Short mmCIF file of C-alpha atoms in Angstrom, two decimals:
data_model
loop_
_atom_site.label_atom_id
_atom_site.label_comp_id
_atom_site.label_asym_id
_atom_site.label_seq_id
_atom_site.Cartn_x
_atom_site.Cartn_y
_atom_site.Cartn_z
CA MET Z 1 63.02 -16.56 21.64
CA ASN Z 2 63.21 -20.06 20.23
CA GLU Z 3 60.25 -22.14 21.33
CA ILE Z 4 59.31 -25.92 20.94
CA GLN Z 5 55.75 -26.74 20.56
CA GLU Z 6 54.74 -29.97 22.54
CA GLU Z 7 51.39 -31.68 21.81
CA HIS Z 8 49.35 -33.37 24.57
CA PRO Z 9 46.36 -35.58 24.19
CA GLU Z 10 44.44 -32.85 25.85
CA ASN Z 11 45.34 -30.94 22.82
CA ILE Z 12 47.19 -28.46 24.78
CA THR Z 13 50.15 -26.55 23.40
CA LEU Z 14 53.10 -25.78 25.67
CA ASP Z 15 55.59 -23.04 25.11
CA VAL Z 16 59.15 -24.16 26.51
CA PRO Z 17 61.66 -21.50 26.16
CA LEU Z 18 64.99 -22.86 24.67
CA PRO Z 19 68.33 -21.33 25.31
CA SER Z 20 68.82 -18.01 23.64
CA GLU Z 21 70.98 -15.05 23.99
CA GLU Z 22 68.59 -13.59 26.62
CA ASN Z 23 68.11 -16.66 28.67
CA THR Z 24 71.44 -18.45 28.77
CA GLY Z 25 74.69 -17.74 30.51
CA PHE Z 26 78.37 -19.27 31.30
CA VAL Z 27 78.79 -20.29 35.02
CA ASP Z 28 82.46 -21.48 35.54
CA GLY Z 29 82.82 -22.12 31.96
CA VAL Z 30 79.56 -24.02 31.70
CA ASP Z 31 76.85 -23.12 29.42
CA LYS Z 32 73.58 -22.83 31.32
CA ALA Z 33 69.89 -22.06 30.50
CA VAL Z 34 68.01 -19.83 33.12
CA CYS Z 35 64.39 -20.52 33.77
CA ASN Z 36 62.27 -17.38 32.84
CA TYR Z 37 60.24 -18.01 35.93
CA CYS Z 38 62.59 -19.20 38.79
CA GLU Z 39 65.50 -18.12 37.28
CA LYS Z 40 66.82 -21.83 37.97
CA LYS Z 41 70.32 -22.61 36.01
CA LEU Z 42 69.81 -25.68 33.72
CA GLU Z 43 71.95 -27.41 31.43
CA GLY Z 44 72.15 -25.29 28.34
CA SER Z 45 74.28 -26.98 26.21
CA SER Z 46 72.66 -28.13 22.76
CA LYS Z 47 74.45 -31.92 23.34
CA ASN Z 48 72.15 -32.14 26.60
CA GLY Z 49 68.90 -31.95 24.55
CA THR Z 50 65.80 -30.27 25.90
CA LYS Z 51 64.11 -33.24 27.73
CA HIS Z 52 65.34 -31.53 31.21
CA LEU Z 53 64.00 -28.23 29.98
CA HIS Z 54 60.47 -29.76 29.59
CA ASP Z 55 60.65 -31.62 32.89
CA HIS Z 56 61.71 -28.30 34.70
CA PHE Z 57 58.79 -26.46 32.60
CA LYS Z 58 56.13 -28.81 33.88
CA ILE Z 59 56.78 -28.55 37.55
CA CYS Z 60 58.36 -25.01 37.74
CA PRO Z 61 56.51 -23.46 40.91
CA LEU Z 62 56.51 -19.75 39.55
CA ARG Z 63 55.18 -20.66 36.31
CA LYS Z 64 51.76 -20.92 37.69
CA HIS Z 65 52.22 -19.12 40.92
CA ARG Z 66 53.88 -15.65 40.16
CA ASP Z 67 53.52 -14.29 43.54
CA ILE Z 68 55.07 -16.91 45.97
CA LYS Z 69 55.20 -14.28 48.96
CA GLN Z 70 51.31 -14.24 49.37
CA ALA Z 71 49.77 -15.71 52.46
CA ILE Z 72 48.24 -19.39 52.43
CA LEU Z 73 44.92 -19.58 53.52
CA ASN Z 74 43.61 -22.56 55.18
CA PRO Z 75 40.27 -23.20 56.89
CA VAL Z 76 39.97 -23.04 60.71
CA TRP Z 77 36.99 -25.01 62.32
CA LYS Z 78 35.35 -23.87 65.15
CA LYS Z 79 33.51 -25.80 67.62
CA ASP Z 80 29.92 -25.19 66.06
CA GLY Z 81 31.09 -26.49 62.85
CA VAL Z 82 31.62 -23.26 61.28
CA SER Z 83 34.63 -22.77 59.36
CA THR Z 84 36.64 -19.51 58.66
CA LEU Z 85 40.06 -19.00 56.60
CA GLY Z 86 43.07 -17.85 58.51
CA ALA Z 87 46.53 -17.43 57.34
CA ASN Z 88 48.87 -20.33 57.50
CA THR Z 89 52.74 -20.28 58.03
CA PHE Z 90 54.72 -22.33 55.91
CA ASP Z 91 57.75 -23.79 57.39
CA GLN Z 92 60.40 -25.23 54.73
CA GLN Z 93 62.73 -27.29 57.71
CA PHE Z 94 59.28 -28.59 59.09
CA SER Z 95 58.39 -29.60 55.64
CA ARG Z 96 61.59 -31.54 55.06
CA ASP Z 97 61.71 -33.32 58.27
CA GLU Z 98 58.16 -34.42 57.63
CA LEU Z 99 59.31 -35.72 54.26
CA ALA Z 100 62.50 -37.63 56.06
CA LYS Z 101 59.69 -39.18 58.56
CA MET Z 102 57.70 -40.33 55.66
CA ILE Z 103 60.63 -42.28 53.77
CA ILE Z 104 61.79 -43.96 56.98
CA LEU Z 105 58.12 -44.80 58.09
CA HIS Z 106 57.65 -46.49 54.80
CA GLU Z 107 61.06 -47.38 53.71
CA TYR Z 108 60.74 -45.23 50.53
CA PRO Z 109 63.77 -44.88 48.13
CA LEU Z 110 65.73 -41.80 48.43
CA SER Z 111 65.22 -41.11 44.64
CA MET Z 112 61.94 -40.43 44.78
CA VAL Z 113 62.46 -36.88 45.89
CA GLU Z 114 63.93 -36.35 42.56
CA HIS Z 115 60.98 -38.19 40.60
CA VAL Z 116 59.17 -35.84 38.11
CA GLY Z 117 55.87 -37.02 39.51
CA PHE Z 118 56.61 -36.47 43.15
CA LYS Z 119 57.92 -33.00 42.36
CA SER Z 120 54.70 -32.36 40.25
CA PHE Z 121 52.62 -33.60 43.03
CA VAL Z 122 54.12 -31.37 45.99
CA ASN Z 123 54.11 -28.23 43.73
CA SER Z 124 50.28 -28.80 43.59
CA ILE Z 125 50.05 -29.03 47.06
CA ASN Z 126 52.28 -26.21 48.02
CA PRO Z 127 54.71 -24.56 45.55
CA LEU Z 128 56.55 -23.01 48.19
CA PHE Z 129 58.40 -25.82 48.84
CA LYS Z 130 61.64 -26.02 47.74
CA HIS Z 131 62.78 -29.36 46.40
CA VAL Z 132 65.64 -31.43 47.75
CA SER Z 133 68.18 -33.98 46.21
CA ARG Z 134 68.79 -37.38 47.44
CA PRO Z 135 72.04 -36.08 49.42
CA THR Z 136 70.23 -33.77 51.22
CA ILE Z 137 67.05 -35.79 52.25
CA ARG Z 138 69.56 -38.66 53.32
CA SER Z 139 71.50 -35.94 55.52
CA ASP Z 140 67.94 -34.99 57.00
CA ILE Z 141 67.31 -38.74 57.61
CA MET Z 142 70.76 -38.83 59.71
CA LYS Z 143 69.95 -35.71 61.63
CA ILE Z 144 66.65 -37.05 62.89
CA PHE Z 145 68.55 -40.34 63.53
CA GLU Z 146 71.00 -38.33 65.75
CA ARG Z 147 68.27 -36.38 67.60
CA GLU Z 148 66.40 -39.78 68.42
CA LYS Z 149 69.63 -41.26 69.57
CA THR Z 150 70.25 -38.47 71.91
CA LYS Z 151 66.68 -38.43 73.20
CA THR Z 152 67.07 -42.11 73.73
CA LYS Z 153 70.34 -41.96 75.65
CA ASN Z 154 68.83 -39.08 77.94
CA VAL Z 155 65.78 -41.29 78.77
CA LEU Z 156 67.66 -44.06 79.65
CA ASN Z 157 70.08 -42.25 81.57
CA THR Z 158 67.44 -40.57 83.78
CA ASN Z 159 65.78 -43.56 84.52
CA GLN Z 160 64.90 -44.34 87.74
CA GLY Z 161 64.50 -48.09 87.88
CA ARG Z 162 65.93 -51.24 86.21
CA ILE Z 163 66.35 -52.00 82.22
CA ALA Z 164 66.07 -55.06 80.69
CA VAL Z 165 68.16 -55.85 78.00
CA THR Z 166 66.87 -58.43 75.11
CA THR Z 167 68.48 -59.43 71.85
CA ASP Z 168 66.92 -60.86 68.80
CA MET Z 169 69.17 -62.31 65.62
CA TRP Z 170 68.07 -61.29 61.97
CA THR Z 171 69.45 -63.06 58.82
CA ALA Z 172 69.72 -61.12 55.59
CA THR Z 173 68.79 -63.81 53.12
CA ASN Z 174 70.06 -62.05 49.95
CA GLN Z 175 73.57 -61.68 51.96
CA LYS Z 176 73.63 -64.56 54.39
CA ARG Z 177 75.00 -62.23 56.84
CA GLY Z 178 73.51 -62.24 60.59
CA TYR Z 179 72.70 -59.11 62.52
CA MET Z 180 71.44 -58.46 65.98
CA VAL Z 181 69.12 -55.92 67.42
CA VAL Z 182 69.26 -54.69 70.87
CA THR Z 183 66.01 -53.48 73.04
CA ALA Z 184 66.00 -52.11 76.27
CA HIS Z 185 62.81 -52.13 78.50
CA PHE Z 186 61.93 -50.25 80.99
CA ILE Z 187 59.11 -48.45 82.90
CA ASP Z 188 58.81 -44.90 83.17
CA ASP Z 189 58.04 -42.33 85.62
CA SER Z 190 54.24 -42.56 84.79
CA TRP Z 191 54.45 -46.42 85.01
CA ILE Z 192 54.28 -47.00 81.31
CA LEU Z 193 56.29 -50.15 79.64
CA ARG Z 194 58.75 -48.48 77.32
CA ASN Z 195 60.71 -50.30 74.59
CA LYS Z 196 63.48 -48.76 72.90
CA ILE Z 197 65.84 -50.33 70.19
CA ILE Z 198 69.40 -49.14 71.10
CA ARG Z 199 71.20 -51.02 68.50
CA PHE Z 200 71.18 -52.86 65.10
CA ILE Z 201 74.73 -54.60 64.61
CA TYR Z 202 76.34 -56.71 62.12
CA VAL Z 203 77.76 -60.30 64.06
CA PRO Z 204 80.09 -62.20 62.50
CA VAL Z 205 80.09 -65.86 62.50
CA PRO Z 206 80.01 -68.07 64.47
CA HIS Z 207 77.00 -67.07 66.18
CA ASN Z 208 77.78 -68.63 69.58
CA ALA Z 209 77.33 -67.57 73.14
CA LYS Z 210 80.85 -66.13 73.19
CA THR Z 211 80.48 -64.40 69.75
CA LEU Z 212 76.77 -62.60 70.98
CA SER Z 213 77.94 -61.90 74.51
CA LYS Z 214 80.98 -60.05 73.12
CA GLU Z 215 79.04 -58.08 70.65
CA LEU Z 216 76.31 -57.24 73.24
CA ILE Z 217 78.78 -55.80 76.14
CA GLY Z 218 80.23 -53.87 73.23
CA CYS Z 219 76.88 -52.44 72.36
CA VAL Z 220 76.19 -51.55 76.09
CA ILE Z 221 79.04 -49.96 77.08
CA SER Z 222 79.59 -47.95 74.04
#
């Protein structure tokens, strides 16, 4: 098998497999190179170069962790301060949801899930995690939005008290466009004041009372 010798500052030599008869094949007429460890299909044509092969070699979860079915042990702390090792069950969907929530919370770009450094970091924490693409993480974020939207509707529909609605105008300086955020305020059954953003919508000019009231009414009845 052909190999590339890549020199690193630490004087470590990596053997990166190049496409050969043993690890290549055609998928829908496209030449593919197959990873010897995880069997992932990569571009195998010589015109695509080998950088993507190097990148995958560095982050392949099975290169260092051959048996991914083995249990993950994590410390379980007792009240007396003594810790023991217990089995931890990995949940791919839960981890994907947490990743989506992190992106929402910190407003990270969706492209971060495809960064080599991010993938390498995740593999160092848990090699069982299957990486996702930008369209996939966007879909996960929209699913979270729909779930939260449904939960908010249910809370408002079951509320026994009155609901106060307030609006606030935002202006995007780079677009010179106005947006209105609509917030619902109410006291729940536990006598706790709750605030829920129910809409964030674009408002066309002019931003006068007639336009704002029209958009607000449309928001409330929709």
